[in-house]
Every structure is written in C-alpha cells, then in structure tokens.
Amino acid sequence: MFILGIETSCDETSASIVRGGRKIISNIVSSQTAIHKKYSGVVPELASRAHLENINWVVSAALSQAGLKMRDIGKRVAAISYTRGPGLAGSLLVGQVAAQTLSFMRGARLIDVNHIEGHLYAACLERKDLRPPYLSLVVSGGHTELIIVRDFGKYEYLGGTRDDAAGEAYDKVAKLLNLEYPGGPVIDAISKKGDPESIRFPRPLMPGTWDFSFSGLKTSVVNHVKNNGLPGPDSKALFNICASFQAAVTETLTEKTFSAAKHFKLRKVVLGGGVAANSSLRKAFLKRAAETGLDVFLPSRALCTDNAAMIACAGYYKLKKSRAGKGFSCLKAQKIEPSMKIRNWH
Ligand code: KG4
Ligand code: ZN
C-alpha cells in the first residue's frame, strides 16, 4: 500500500510516496531558505505564499518520481497523510487544503499527523529493525522534546523546552554573530575550526525535571560578546565561541537523554528533528551508545529536517491502528491546529 505524505508546517514544502509504511519511493523537499535568509528567520506570510506556489508541482513530482499518476490516488495510493500541527497556521493551511482536496476528489483516506510524531518515526524509514519501545529526542527549530514511544501511537511525554528550542538557540546565536540563517548548519561547520573547551558556557541540565531551557545559555553567549567584543568573520575568537556553544548544547542534550534512558530502562534511543543533523550531537550519541551498550538510531541528515516521508510513515501506523471503517474520513471536519499537542491514538 502506498501513502502520499504532505508536509508544510514551516518553511519546507514536501510530498512523499512511502510503501508499506517504511520504504521511501519518493521524497521531494522544496526549501524556502533562500526566501527567509535575508530576514534571519522564517517570515510566516512569505512562507504560506511560497507553499501555495510550490505545493502543486511538489505533489506532482512525488507522484511521478514514484511512477504514479493522479488517478492512482484513492486506488494504489490508499491514503493521504498530512501535517495538521503544530506549525505556522498559514503554512499548515496550504498542506491541509491540498490533502483534503485530493482526498475528497479521489476518495482516498485522510490521516492527520502531528508534526512531532513525524520526527519520532523518521528513523523507522531507514532502520527496519526499529520498533517501540524507544526513547526519542526531537530537537528542531521549534521543539526540544523527550518522548517515550511505548508503542506506535502510544506516547509518554517526559519534558520539553521551557523557552528557546535547541535549534532556535542555534539560530539566535548565529544571528548575534552575524552568521547566515539557518544558524545550525553554519555553527556546526565553523565549530570544527574552534576549541570547544576554550569558553566554559553553562550546561543547563536542570536536575529533577526532564524539561530543557536554552535561553540562559544564549544569554551567556550574548554576555561573552558584550564583554569581549563581536569577533571578526573568520577569526579564531568566532570559531571558539561557536565550538564552545555547540559543546554546551551537545552535552546538555546528551546527558539528559541518556539519563532518561537509564531511568526508564529503555535500550533504544532515537534522534529526530533538524538539530539531529548536528555532527557534534551525532558523535556524542554514538560515543554514549558505545559506552552504555544502548542502540542509537540516527536518521540520515535529509530525514532529520522536515520532510513528508516521515509524515507518511507516521500516517501508515496511525491508519493501521485505526479500527476498520472508523475515522480518517475525507468528509470529517478537520480543524487547523497551529499549537497541537502530541496525543495517543485511540
Ligand atoms: O526540523 P526542522 O527542519 O524544522 C523545524 O521543525 O523547526 O529544524 C530546523 C532547525 C533550525 O533551527 C536549524 O538551525 C537546525 O534545525 N539545524 C541544525 C543543523 N541543521 C539544521 N542545528 C544544528 N546543527 C545542524 N547541522
Ligand atoms: Zn520539524
């Protein structure tokens, strides 16, 4: 069975065809980075307009790359899985209307997926052996969440960010240092030239809670720049700030995740979200895996950032879990949910 996934929650317009829940046949991602770069962040109004311009060709390309036609929707493509939230309202609306229209016209099942759920399942697309229970850290521009996936659709939320998400901290620190947007990949690259131990930025570990907080760390970088001046482009001082900031983020995320795995006696740890593409974080997770004997699942970089294949994968398991004939009708009212919380499937 093929599923068409559609993802438009932020600044990537993506459509994908996934077979049997885990096999990616096509995964088209149209990035809007070039549009938002000059504003050092995503401009919601521009994002929704760009989604509108791109959604038709992105869906067509996903179908044709999979050797499918529009008329296959509702037949070989049994269902359409789309991101309902959380995300930017205008951006979500474009993907949702596209999914609803196709589903309505072609009679395909309609499955609404939480964006974070997509990130939880991204690793399943490459590791056929990955099955719940597992602990997942979703780190992106909008989220830093620790969630136990007890079963497909059965989640235990441990904690999340109280202020800035990890990716947001990367983007804000990059802006402060006059680096390009998105800041994560730039800081990641620059850090390789710096000494991660040159500046001791705080590790916001917050004992007694599984929540995260990165605004204090970001303020420490601001204060360091205030006290020492803005480093020049291509200077050793810039490389050292980036490497030291990255070391603090990496240590905080790694410590907290592996403590949770130990506490809840979970043997599998999964990383997801844009920041999961970070080289230092990936290295730290693999190192801890080797030390502890835990299994670590790291999606390839293209599946860490927003994409529709992960939405199709989550939709597949949601559809499988649904009782025959109940729910997921294309005629059911679908609310837009910009701040949707992760919920268990019933
Ligand atoms: O998951 P994602 O594509 O979109 C959201 O749902 O937010 O994540 C985007 C975030 C941005 O903040 C970006 O700076 C960060 O992921 N990111 C990285 C790296 N690549 C992307 N952060 C650190 N290191 C990277 N290599
Ligand atoms: Zn995301």
CSV table of C-alpha atoms and ligand atoms in Angstrom, one decimal:
chain,number,residue,atom,x,y,z
A,1,MET,CA,0.0,0.0,0.0
A,2,PHE,CA,1.3,3.5,-0.9
A,3,ILE,CA,0.7,6.5,1.2
A,4,LEU,CA,1.1,10.1,0.0
A,5,GLY,CA,2.6,12.3,2.7
A,6,ILE,CA,2.3,16.1,2.7
A,7,GLU,CA,4.3,18.4,5.0
A,8,THR,CA,4.0,22.2,5.0
A,9,SER,CA,4.3,23.1,8.7
A,10,CYS,CA,7.1,25.6,8.5
A,11,ASP,CA,9.3,26.6,5.5
A,12,GLU,CA,9.7,23.3,3.6
A,13,THR,CA,7.1,22.2,1.1
A,14,SER,CA,7.3,18.5,0.9
A,15,ALA,CA,5.5,15.5,-0.6
A,16,SER,CA,6.4,11.8,-0.5
A,17,ILE,CA,5.3,8.4,-1.5
A,18,VAL,CA,6.0,5.7,1.0
A,19,ARG,CA,5.3,2.0,0.5
A,20,GLY,CA,4.3,-0.3,3.4
A,21,GLY,CA,5.0,2.5,5.9
A,22,ARG,CA,8.8,2.3,5.7
A,23,LYS,CA,10.0,2.2,2.1
A,24,ILE,CA,10.6,5.7,0.7
A,25,ILE,CA,9.7,5.7,-3.0
A,26,SER,CA,10.0,9.5,-3.4
A,27,ASN,CA,10.5,12.3,-1.1
A,28,ILE,CA,10.5,15.8,-2.6
A,29,VAL,CA,11.5,18.7,-0.4
A,30,SER,CA,11.3,22.3,-1.7
A,31,SER,CA,13.2,24.5,0.8
A,32,GLN,CA,12.4,28.2,1.3
A,33,THR,CA,15.7,29.1,2.9
A,34,ALA,CA,16.7,31.5,0.1
A,35,ILE,CA,13.5,33.5,0.7
A,36,HIS,CA,13.9,33.8,4.5
A,37,LYS,CA,17.6,34.1,4.7
A,38,LYS,CA,17.7,37.9,4.5
A,39,TYR,CA,15.3,38.2,7.4
A,40,SER,CA,17.4,35.8,9.6
A,41,GLY,CA,14.2,33.8,10.3
A,42,VAL,CA,11.0,32.4,8.8
A,43,VAL,CA,8.5,35.1,7.8
A,44,PRO,CA,5.1,33.4,8.1
A,45,GLU,CA,3.3,35.4,5.4
A,46,LEU,CA,6.1,34.7,2.9
A,47,ALA,CA,6.2,31.0,3.9
A,48,SER,CA,2.5,30.4,3.2
A,49,ARG,CA,2.7,32.2,-0.1
A,50,ALA,CA,5.7,30.1,-1.2
A,51,HIS,CA,3.9,26.9,-0.1
A,52,LEU,CA,1.0,27.9,-2.3
A,53,GLU,CA,3.3,28.4,-5.3
A,54,ASN,CA,5.1,25.1,-4.7
A,55,ILE,CA,2.5,22.6,-3.5
A,56,ASN,CA,1.2,21.5,-6.9
A,57,TRP,CA,4.5,20.7,-8.5
A,58,VAL,CA,5.9,19.1,-5.3
A,59,VAL,CA,2.9,16.7,-5.1
A,60,SER,CA,3.1,16.0,-8.9
A,61,ALA,CA,6.9,15.4,-8.7
A,62,ALA,CA,6.4,13.0,-5.7
A,63,LEU,CA,3.8,11.0,-7.7
A,64,SER,CA,5.7,10.9,-11.0
A,65,GLN,CA,9.0,10.0,-9.3
A,66,ALA,CA,7.2,7.0,-7.8
A,67,GLY,CA,5.8,6.1,-11.3
A,68,LEU,CA,2.3,7.1,-10.1
A,69,LYS,CA,-0.4,9.3,-11.6
A,70,MET,CA,-3.1,11.4,-10.1
A,71,ARG,CA,-5.7,8.7,-10.9
A,72,ASP,CA,-3.8,6.3,-8.7
A,73,ILE,CA,-4.8,8.3,-5.6
A,74,GLY,CA,-7.7,6.5,-4.0
A,75,LYS,CA,-6.6,3.2,-5.6
A,76,ARG,CA,-2.9,2.3,-5.3
A,77,VAL,CA,-2.3,5.3,-3.1
A,78,ALA,CA,-4.8,4.3,-0.4
A,79,ALA,CA,-4.4,7.3,1.9
A,80,ILE,CA,-3.1,10.8,2.2
A,81,SER,CA,-1.2,11.7,5.4
A,82,TYR,CA,-0.7,15.4,6.2
A,83,THR,CA,0.7,17.5,9.0
A,84,ARG,CA,-2.1,19.1,10.9
A,85,GLY,CA,0.0,20.9,13.5
A,86,PRO,CA,1.9,22.2,15.3
A,87,GLY,CA,3.3,24.8,12.9
A,88,LEU,CA,2.6,28.1,11.2
A,89,ALA,CA,-1.2,28.5,10.7
A,90,GLY,CA,-0.9,29.8,7.1
A,91,SER,CA,1.7,27.2,6.1
A,92,LEU,CA,-0.3,24.3,7.6
A,93,LEU,CA,-3.4,25.5,5.8
A,94,VAL,CA,-1.8,25.1,2.4
A,95,GLY,CA,-0.8,21.4,3.0
A,96,GLN,CA,-4.1,20.6,4.7
A,97,VAL,CA,-6.3,22.1,1.9
A,98,ALA,CA,-4.2,20.2,-0.7
A,99,ALA,CA,-4.6,16.9,1.3
A,100,GLN,CA,-8.3,17.4,1.9
A,101,THR,CA,-9.0,18.3,-1.8
A,102,LEU,CA,-7.1,15.3,-3.2
A,103,SER,CA,-8.7,13.0,-0.7
A,104,PHE,CA,-12.2,14.4,-1.4
A,105,MET,CA,-11.8,14.2,-5.2
A,106,ARG,CA,-10.1,10.8,-5.3
A,107,GLY,CA,-11.8,9.1,-2.4
A,108,ALA,CA,-8.5,8.4,-0.5
A,109,ARG,CA,-8.4,8.1,3.3
A,110,LEU,CA,-7.3,11.2,5.0
A,111,ILE,CA,-4.9,10.9,8.0
A,112,ASP,CA,-3.9,13.9,10.1
A,113,VAL,CA,-0.5,13.6,11.7
A,114,ASN,CA,1.2,15.7,14.5
A,115,HIS,CA,4.5,17.1,13.1
A,116,ILE,CA,6.4,15.9,16.2
A,117,GLU,CA,5.1,12.4,15.5
A,118,GLY,CA,6.6,12.6,12.1
A,119,HIS,CA,10.1,13.3,13.6
A,120,LEU,CA,9.5,10.4,16.1
A,121,TYR,CA,9.1,8.0,13.1
A,122,ALA,CA,11.8,9.4,10.8
A,123,ALA,CA,14.4,6.8,11.9
A,124,CYS,CA,11.9,3.9,11.1
A,125,LEU,CA,12.3,4.8,7.4
A,126,GLU,CA,15.9,3.6,7.4
A,127,ARG,CA,16.1,1.0,10.1
A,128,LYS,CA,13.5,-1.7,9.5
A,129,ASP,CA,14.5,-3.3,12.9
A,130,LEU,CA,13.4,-0.2,14.9
A,131,ARG,CA,10.2,-1.0,16.9
A,132,PRO,CA,8.9,0.6,20.1
A,133,PRO,CA,9.6,0.9,22.9
A,134,TYR,CA,12.2,3.6,22.4
A,135,LEU,CA,13.2,7.0,23.8
A,136,SER,CA,13.2,9.8,21.3
A,137,LEU,CA,14.8,13.2,21.5
A,138,VAL,CA,13.2,15.6,19.0
A,139,VAL,CA,15.3,18.7,18.5
A,140,SER,CA,14.3,21.2,15.9
A,141,GLY,CA,13.8,24.9,15.4
A,142,GLY,CA,10.6,24.9,17.4
A,143,HIS,CA,11.0,21.9,19.7
A,144,THR,CA,13.2,20.1,22.1
A,145,GLU,CA,11.2,17.2,23.4
A,146,LEU,CA,11.9,13.9,25.2
A,147,ILE,CA,9.2,11.4,24.5
A,148,ILE,CA,8.9,7.7,25.1
A,149,VAL,CA,7.3,5.8,22.2
A,150,ARG,CA,5.8,2.9,24.1
A,151,ASP,CA,4.1,1.6,21.0
A,152,PHE,CA,3.1,3.1,17.7
A,153,GLY,CA,0.7,5.9,18.7
A,154,LYS,CA,1.3,5.4,22.4
A,155,TYR,CA,3.5,8.2,23.9
A,156,GLU,CA,4.8,9.2,27.3
A,157,TYR,CA,5.8,12.8,27.2
A,158,LEU,CA,8.7,13.4,29.6
A,159,GLY,CA,9.6,17.0,29.0
A,160,GLY,CA,10.3,19.8,26.6
A,161,THR,CA,11.8,23.2,26.3
A,162,ARG,CA,10.6,25.9,28.7
A,163,ASP,CA,11.9,28.7,26.5
A,164,ASP,CA,14.1,28.5,23.4
A,165,ALA,CA,14.3,25.3,21.4
A,166,ALA,CA,17.8,24.0,20.7
A,167,GLY,CA,17.6,24.9,17.0
A,168,GLU,CA,16.2,28.4,17.9
A,169,ALA,CA,19.2,28.9,20.2
A,170,TYR,CA,21.5,28.0,17.3
A,171,ASP,CA,19.7,30.4,15.0
A,172,LYS,CA,19.7,33.2,17.6
A,173,VAL,CA,23.4,32.8,18.4
A,174,ALA,CA,24.2,32.7,14.7
A,175,LYS,CA,22.3,36.0,14.2
A,176,LEU,CA,24.2,37.6,17.1
A,177,LEU,CA,27.5,36.5,15.5
A,178,ASN,CA,26.4,37.9,12.1
A,179,LEU,CA,26.2,34.4,10.6
A,180,GLU,CA,23.8,33.2,8.0
A,181,TYR,CA,20.3,31.7,8.6
A,182,PRO,CA,19.7,28.9,9.4
A,183,GLY,CA,22.4,29.1,12.1
A,184,GLY,CA,22.6,25.4,13.0
A,185,PRO,CA,24.5,24.1,9.9
A,186,VAL,CA,26.7,27.2,9.8
A,187,ILE,CA,27.7,27.0,13.5
A,188,ASP,CA,28.2,23.2,13.0
A,189,ALA,CA,30.7,23.8,10.2
A,190,ILE,CA,32.5,26.7,11.9
A,191,SER,CA,32.8,24.8,15.2
A,192,LYS,CA,35.2,22.3,13.5
A,193,LYS,CA,37.8,25.1,13.4
A,194,GLY,CA,37.4,26.1,17.1
A,195,ASP,CA,38.3,24.8,20.5
A,196,PRO,CA,35.2,23.5,22.3
A,197,GLU,CA,36.9,23.9,25.7
A,198,SER,CA,38.1,27.5,25.2
A,199,ILE,CA,35.0,29.1,26.8
A,200,ARG,CA,33.0,27.3,29.6
A,201,PHE,CA,29.4,28.2,28.7
A,202,PRO,CA,26.8,26.8,31.2
A,203,ARG,CA,25.2,23.4,30.8
A,204,PRO,CA,21.6,23.9,31.7
A,205,LEU,CA,20.9,20.4,33.0
A,206,MET,CA,18.1,21.3,35.4
A,207,PRO,CA,18.1,18.3,37.7
A,208,GLY,CA,14.7,17.0,38.8
A,209,THR,CA,12.9,17.6,35.5
A,210,TRP,CA,13.2,16.3,32.0
A,211,ASP,CA,12.5,19.8,30.7
A,212,PHE,CA,15.1,21.9,28.9
A,213,SER,CA,16.0,25.5,28.9
A,214,PHE,CA,18.4,27.2,26.4
A,215,SER,CA,17.7,30.9,26.9
A,216,GLY,CA,20.3,31.2,29.7
A,217,LEU,CA,23.0,29.6,27.6
A,218,LYS,CA,22.1,32.0,24.8
A,219,THR,CA,22.3,34.9,27.2
A,220,SER,CA,25.8,33.7,28.3
A,221,VAL,CA,26.9,34.0,24.6
A,222,VAL,CA,25.4,37.5,24.4
A,223,ASN,CA,27.3,38.5,27.6
A,224,HIS,CA,30.5,37.0,26.3
A,225,VAL,CA,30.2,39.1,23.1
A,226,LYS,CA,29.4,42.2,25.2
A,227,ASN,CA,32.5,41.7,27.3
A,228,ASN,CA,34.9,40.7,24.6
A,229,GLY,CA,33.5,42.4,21.5
A,230,LEU,CA,32.0,40.9,18.4
A,231,PRO,CA,34.5,38.6,16.8
A,232,GLY,CA,35.5,39.2,13.2
A,233,PRO,CA,34.5,36.9,10.4
A,234,ASP,CA,36.9,34.0,10.0
A,235,SER,CA,38.6,34.8,13.4
A,236,LYS,CA,39.8,32.3,15.9
A,237,ALA,CA,37.6,34.0,18.5
A,238,LEU,CA,34.5,33.3,16.3
A,239,PHE,CA,35.5,29.7,15.9
A,240,ASN,CA,36.0,29.3,19.6
A,241,ILE,CA,32.6,30.8,20.6
A,242,CYS,CA,30.8,28.5,18.1
A,243,ALA,CA,32.7,25.4,19.2
A,244,SER,CA,32.1,26.2,22.9
A,245,PHE,CA,28.4,27.0,22.4
A,246,GLN,CA,27.9,23.8,20.5
A,247,ALA,CA,29.8,21.8,23.2
A,248,ALA,CA,27.4,23.1,25.8
A,249,VAL,CA,24.3,22.3,23.7
A,250,THR,CA,25.6,18.8,22.9
A,251,GLU,CA,26.5,17.9,26.5
A,252,THR,CA,23.1,19.1,27.8
A,253,LEU,CA,21.1,17.2,25.2
A,254,THR,CA,23.2,14.0,25.5
A,255,GLU,CA,23.3,13.9,29.3
A,256,LYS,CA,19.6,14.4,29.7
A,257,THR,CA,18.7,11.9,27.1
A,258,PHE,CA,20.9,9.1,28.3
A,259,SER,CA,19.9,9.8,32.0
A,260,ALA,CA,16.3,9.4,30.9
A,261,ALA,CA,17.1,6.1,29.0
A,262,LYS,CA,18.7,4.8,32.2
A,263,HIS,CA,15.9,6.0,34.5
A,264,PHE,CA,13.2,4.5,32.3
A,265,LYS,CA,15.2,1.4,31.4
A,266,LEU,CA,15.0,1.9,27.7
A,267,ARG,CA,17.5,0.2,25.4
A,268,LYS,CA,16.8,2.2,22.2
A,269,VAL,CA,17.5,5.9,21.8
A,270,VAL,CA,16.3,7.7,18.7
A,271,LEU,CA,17.2,11.2,17.5
A,272,GLY,CA,15.0,13.4,15.3
A,273,GLY,CA,14.5,17.0,14.1
A,274,GLY,CA,16.7,19.4,12.3
A,275,VAL,CA,19.3,19.7,15.1
A,276,ALA,CA,19.7,15.9,14.9
A,277,ALA,CA,21.8,16.6,11.8
A,278,ASN,CA,24.4,18.2,14.0
A,279,SER,CA,27.8,16.5,13.8
A,280,SER,CA,28.8,17.0,17.4
A,281,LEU,CA,25.4,15.7,18.7
A,282,ARG,CA,25.6,12.6,16.5
A,283,LYS,CA,29.1,11.9,17.6
A,284,ALA,CA,28.2,12.3,21.3
A,285,PHE,CA,25.2,10.0,20.9
A,286,LEU,CA,27.3,7.3,19.2
A,287,LYS,CA,30.0,7.6,21.8
A,288,ARG,CA,27.5,7.2,24.6
A,289,ALA,CA,25.9,4.3,22.8
A,290,ALA,CA,29.3,2.5,22.6
A,291,GLU,CA,29.9,3.2,26.4
A,292,THR,CA,26.4,2.1,27.5
A,293,GLY,CA,25.7,-0.7,25.0
A,294,LEU,CA,22.4,1.1,24.1
A,295,ASP,CA,21.2,1.1,20.5
A,296,VAL,CA,21.2,4.5,19.0
A,297,PHE,CA,19.2,5.3,15.8
A,298,LEU,CA,20.3,8.4,13.9
A,299,PRO,CA,18.3,9.2,10.7
A,300,SER,CA,20.3,10.5,7.8
A,301,ARG,CA,20.5,14.3,7.6
A,302,ALA,CA,17.8,14.6,5.0
A,303,LEU,CA,15.4,12.8,7.2
A,304,CYS,CA,16.3,14.8,10.3
A,305,THR,CA,15.0,18.1,8.8
A,306,ASP,CA,11.3,18.5,7.8
A,307,ASN,CA,10.2,16.1,5.1
A,308,ALA,CA,6.9,14.4,4.1
A,309,ALA,CA,8.3,10.8,4.2
A,310,MET,CA,8.2,10.9,8.0
A,311,ILE,CA,4.6,12.1,7.9
A,312,ALA,CA,3.6,9.3,5.6
A,313,CYS,CA,5.3,6.8,7.9
A,314,ALA,CA,3.5,8.1,11.0
A,315,GLY,CA,0.3,8.1,9.0
A,316,TYR,CA,0.8,4.5,7.9
A,317,TYR,CA,0.9,3.3,11.5
A,318,LYS,CA,-2.0,5.5,12.5
A,319,LEU,CA,-4.1,4.1,9.7
A,320,LYS,CA,-3.1,0.5,10.6
A,321,LYS,CA,-4.1,1.1,14.2
A,322,SER,CA,-7.5,2.6,13.4
A,323,ARG,CA,-10.4,0.2,13.6
A,324,ALA,CA,-11.7,-0.7,10.1
A,325,GLY,CA,-14.3,1.9,8.9
A,326,LYS,CA,-13.8,4.3,11.8
A,327,GLY,CA,-12.2,7.7,11.5
A,328,PHE,CA,-9.9,9.2,8.8
A,329,SER,CA,-12.8,10.1,6.5
A,330,CYS,CA,-12.3,12.7,3.9
A,331,LEU,CA,-15.7,14.1,4.8
A,332,LYS,CA,-14.8,14.6,8.5
A,333,ALA,CA,-14.3,18.2,9.6
A,334,GLN,CA,-10.5,18.9,10.1
A,335,LYS,CA,-9.5,21.8,12.3
A,336,ILE,CA,-6.2,23.6,11.7
A,337,GLU,CA,-4.1,23.2,14.9
A,338,PRO,CA,-1.1,25.5,15.0
A,339,SER,CA,-0.2,24.5,18.6
A,340,MET,CA,-1.4,20.9,18.5
A,341,LYS,CA,-0.1,18.7,21.4
A,342,ILE,CA,1.0,15.2,20.9
A,343,ARG,CA,-1.8,12.7,21.8
A,344,ASN,CA,-2.2,9.0,22.0
A,345,TRP,CA,-4.1,7.3,19.2
A,346,HIS,CA,-7.4,5.6,20.2
B,1,KG4,O1,13.1,20.1,12.0
B,1,KG4,P1,13.5,21.3,11.2
B,1,KG4,O2,13.9,21.2,9.8
B,1,KG4,O3,12.3,22.3,11.3
B,1,KG4,C1,11.5,22.6,12.4
B,1,KG4,O4,10.6,21.8,12.6
B,1,KG4,O5,11.9,23.5,13.2
B,1,KG4,O6,14.7,22.0,12.1
B,1,KG4,C2,15.2,23.3,11.7
B,1,KG4,C3,16.3,23.6,12.7
B,1,KG4,C4,16.9,25.0,12.5
B,1,KG4,O7,16.8,25.7,13.8
B,1,KG4,C5,18.3,24.7,12.1
B,1,KG4,O8,19.2,25.8,12.5
B,1,KG4,C6,18.6,23.4,12.8
B,1,KG4,O9,17.4,22.7,12.7
B,1,KG4,N1,19.7,22.7,12.2
B,1,KG4,C7,20.8,22.4,12.8
B,1,KG4,C8,21.6,21.7,11.9
B,1,KG4,N2,20.9,21.6,10.7
B,1,KG4,C9,19.7,22.1,10.9
B,1,KG4,N3,21.3,22.7,14.1
B,1,KG4,C10,22.5,22.3,14.4
B,1,KG4,N4,23.3,21.6,13.6
B,1,KG4,C11,23.0,21.3,12.3
B,1,KG4,N5,23.8,20.7,11.5
B,2,ZN,ZN,10.3,19.7,12.2
